[in-house]
Amino acid sequence: NVQPVTVILIFLSMYMGLTDALIVNCLVMFISNMYLGFGPWTFYQILSYSIIIFISFFLSKIKKFKNSMLLQTVFAAFSGIFYGFIISIFTAAMFSKTTNFFVYYLNGLYFDIMHGVGNAVLYVLLIPPLKAALIKYIKLWLSLTYLV
């Protein structure tokens, strides 16, 4: 359940914009599901990540949030749990043998917490090199546009 997709999508929505993050979201979900198998969960994954992308995009407009690695890390952790909750809303009716949503959700809560913890660790490890790579890319792109 520990995967860098959530962290990368949060980064993209904050630093590259909403459109880029949504495009990458769809591409990642379709490509990974081509390998792992398609199902109704593909749409739910795209929808769940899209909600997280929108939230992180709008939070990035708040200066205190954008300048605080701690707040961003807490949000990344929350996103793992929130992603699991959203997915559970959609999949409970299809895959649950119980009629009680909360029983279904609580059965998967351990994995959602691991997703959240993994997001927090990966956010701290990945964001500094991703920011450095983005700055390098922007400088290269700007220097190339001045040559034209």
Tab-separated table of C-alpha atoms in Angstrom:
chain	number	residue	atom	x	y	z
A	1	ASN	CA	0.000	0.000	0.000
A	2	VAL	CA	3.019	2.299	0.118
A	3	GLN	CA	3.298	3.938	-3.271
A	4	PRO	CA	4.690	7.236	-4.556
A	5	VAL	CA	1.706	8.046	-6.784
A	6	THR	CA	-0.132	10.137	-4.191
A	7	VAL	CA	2.978	12.132	-3.324
A	8	ILE	CA	3.827	12.792	-6.965
A	9	LEU	CA	0.272	13.884	-7.766
A	10	ILE	CA	0.235	16.260	-4.789
A	11	PHE	CA	3.577	17.697	-5.934
A	12	LEU	CA	2.350	18.115	-9.507
A	13	SER	CA	-0.854	19.843	-8.466
A	14	MET	CA	1.025	22.252	-6.210
A	15	TYR	CA	3.940	23.103	-8.494
A	16	MET	CA	2.898	22.277	-12.069
A	17	GLY	CA	-0.815	23.006	-11.934
A	18	LEU	CA	-4.165	21.329	-11.907
A	19	THR	CA	-4.259	20.269	-15.556
A	20	ASP	CA	-0.863	18.564	-15.517
A	21	ALA	CA	-1.698	16.690	-12.320
A	22	LEU	CA	-5.052	15.483	-13.673
A	23	ILE	CA	-3.464	14.304	-16.928
A	24	VAL	CA	-0.735	12.408	-15.073
A	25	ASN	CA	-3.397	10.947	-12.769
A	26	CYS	CA	-5.332	9.480	-15.707
A	27	LEU	CA	-2.196	8.227	-17.445
A	28	VAL	CA	-0.802	6.563	-14.321
A	29	MET	CA	-4.087	4.848	-13.530
A	30	PHE	CA	-4.612	3.586	-17.080
A	31	ILE	CA	-1.025	2.414	-17.526
A	32	SER	CA	-0.836	0.702	-14.129
A	33	ASN	CA	-4.222	-0.934	-14.672
A	34	MET	CA	-3.123	-2.166	-18.097
A	35	TYR	CA	-0.467	-4.102	-16.215
A	36	LEU	CA	-2.451	-4.997	-13.080
A	37	GLY	CA	-5.899	-5.351	-14.614
A	38	PHE	CA	-8.825	-3.067	-15.333
A	39	GLY	CA	-12.036	-3.041	-13.401
A	40	PRO	CA	-14.580	-0.630	-11.999
A	41	TRP	CA	-11.947	0.429	-9.461
A	42	THR	CA	-9.998	2.160	-12.254
A	43	PHE	CA	-12.593	4.916	-12.467
A	44	TYR	CA	-12.803	5.101	-8.664
A	45	GLN	CA	-9.015	5.462	-8.420
A	46	ILE	CA	-9.036	8.289	-10.953
A	47	LEU	CA	-11.909	9.992	-9.137
A	48	SER	CA	-10.306	9.584	-5.704
A	49	TYR	CA	-6.963	10.938	-6.831
A	50	SER	CA	-8.709	13.788	-8.670
A	51	ILE	CA	-10.368	14.885	-5.427
A	52	ILE	CA	-6.979	14.851	-3.665
A	53	ILE	CA	-5.457	16.795	-6.578
A	54	PHE	CA	-8.156	19.473	-6.349
A	55	ILE	CA	-7.731	19.795	-2.584
A	56	SER	CA	-3.930	20.043	-2.788
A	57	PHE	CA	-4.155	22.523	-5.665
A	58	PHE	CA	-6.418	24.835	-3.680
A	59	LEU	CA	-4.374	24.392	-0.493
A	60	SER	CA	-1.261	25.403	-2.454
A	61	LYS	CA	-2.856	28.823	-2.974
A	62	ILE	CA	-2.548	29.393	0.782
A	63	LYS	CA	0.907	30.861	1.360
A	64	LYS	CA	1.330	29.317	4.827
A	65	PHE	CA	0.581	25.852	3.437
A	66	LYS	CA	2.835	26.192	0.390
A	67	ASN	CA	5.762	27.371	2.541
A	68	SER	CA	5.396	24.705	5.241
A	69	MET	CA	6.894	21.287	4.621
A	70	LEU	CA	5.271	20.095	7.856
A	71	LEU	CA	1.744	21.047	6.744
A	72	GLN	CA	2.330	19.476	3.348
A	73	THR	CA	3.615	16.274	4.952
A	74	VAL	CA	0.575	16.102	7.248
A	75	PHE	CA	-1.659	16.620	4.216
A	76	ALA	CA	0.177	13.830	2.351
A	77	ALA	CA	-0.438	11.493	5.307
A	78	PHE	CA	-4.085	12.535	5.474
A	79	SER	CA	-4.402	11.951	1.712
A	80	GLY	CA	-3.532	8.276	2.083
A	81	ILE	CA	-6.314	7.762	4.605
A	82	PHE	CA	-8.722	9.975	2.658
A	83	TYR	CA	-7.992	8.084	-0.583
A	84	GLY	CA	-8.904	4.800	1.125
A	85	PHE	CA	-12.094	6.308	2.507
A	86	ILE	CA	-13.215	7.598	-0.900
A	87	ILE	CA	-12.411	4.286	-2.607
A	88	SER	CA	-14.333	2.453	0.119
A	89	ILE	CA	-17.433	4.559	-0.461
A	90	PHE	CA	-17.535	3.406	-4.084
A	91	THR	CA	-16.420	-0.179	-3.647
A	92	ALA	CA	-18.384	-1.083	-0.509
A	93	ALA	CA	-21.621	-1.612	-2.408
A	94	MET	CA	-19.891	-3.714	-5.075
A	95	PHE	CA	-17.528	-5.899	-3.071
A	96	SER	CA	-18.767	-5.910	0.529
A	97	LYS	CA	-20.596	-8.879	1.981
A	98	THR	CA	-21.857	-6.684	4.803
A	99	THR	CA	-24.455	-3.952	4.532
A	100	ASN	CA	-22.662	-1.808	7.097
A	101	PHE	CA	-20.245	0.582	5.357
A	102	PHE	CA	-18.239	1.290	8.505
A	103	VAL	CA	-17.512	-2.403	9.070
A	104	TYR	CA	-16.230	-2.568	5.494
A	105	TYR	CA	-14.163	0.602	5.919
A	106	LEU	CA	-12.690	-0.389	9.272
A	107	ASN	CA	-11.496	-3.691	7.786
A	108	GLY	CA	-9.281	-1.728	5.389
A	109	LEU	CA	-8.320	1.101	7.745
A	110	TYR	CA	-4.975	-0.523	8.612
A	111	PHE	CA	-3.957	-0.371	4.938
A	112	ASP	CA	-5.139	3.237	4.665
A	113	ILE	CA	-3.042	4.172	7.686
A	114	MET	CA	-0.028	2.453	6.118
A	115	HIS	CA	-0.728	4.394	2.918
A	116	GLY	CA	-0.788	7.616	4.960
A	117	VAL	CA	2.428	6.822	6.831
A	118	GLY	CA	4.112	5.827	3.573
A	119	ASN	CA	2.982	9.089	1.990
A	120	ALA	CA	4.458	11.122	4.844
A	121	VAL	CA	7.824	9.335	4.614
A	122	LEU	CA	7.918	9.496	0.821
A	123	TYR	CA	6.898	13.163	0.858
A	124	VAL	CA	9.842	14.077	3.073
A	125	LEU	CA	12.208	11.982	0.923
A	126	LEU	CA	10.928	12.838	-2.569
A	127	ILE	CA	9.830	16.472	-2.515
A	128	PRO	CA	13.292	18.091	-2.122
A	129	PRO	CA	14.788	16.259	-5.151
A	130	LEU	CA	11.579	16.774	-7.159
A	131	LYS	CA	11.704	20.528	-6.436
A	132	ALA	CA	15.371	20.629	-7.453
A	133	ALA	CA	14.609	18.757	-10.687
A	134	LEU	CA	11.716	21.112	-11.442
A	135	ILE	CA	13.901	24.189	-10.891
A	136	LYS	CA	16.564	22.706	-13.172
A	137	TYR	CA	13.934	21.940	-15.814
A	138	ILE	CA	12.483	25.455	-15.642
A	139	LYS	CA	15.929	27.039	-15.956
A	140	LEU	CA	16.736	24.829	-18.944
A	141	TRP	CA	13.380	25.543	-20.580
A	142	LEU	CA	13.777	29.298	-20.055
A	143	SER	CA	17.289	29.268	-21.506
A	144	LEU	CA	16.053	27.355	-24.568
A	145	THR	CA	13.170	29.770	-25.179
A	146	TYR	CA	15.567	32.721	-25.161
A	147	LEU	CA	17.608	31.022	-27.897
A	148	VAL	CA	14.641	30.839	-30.251
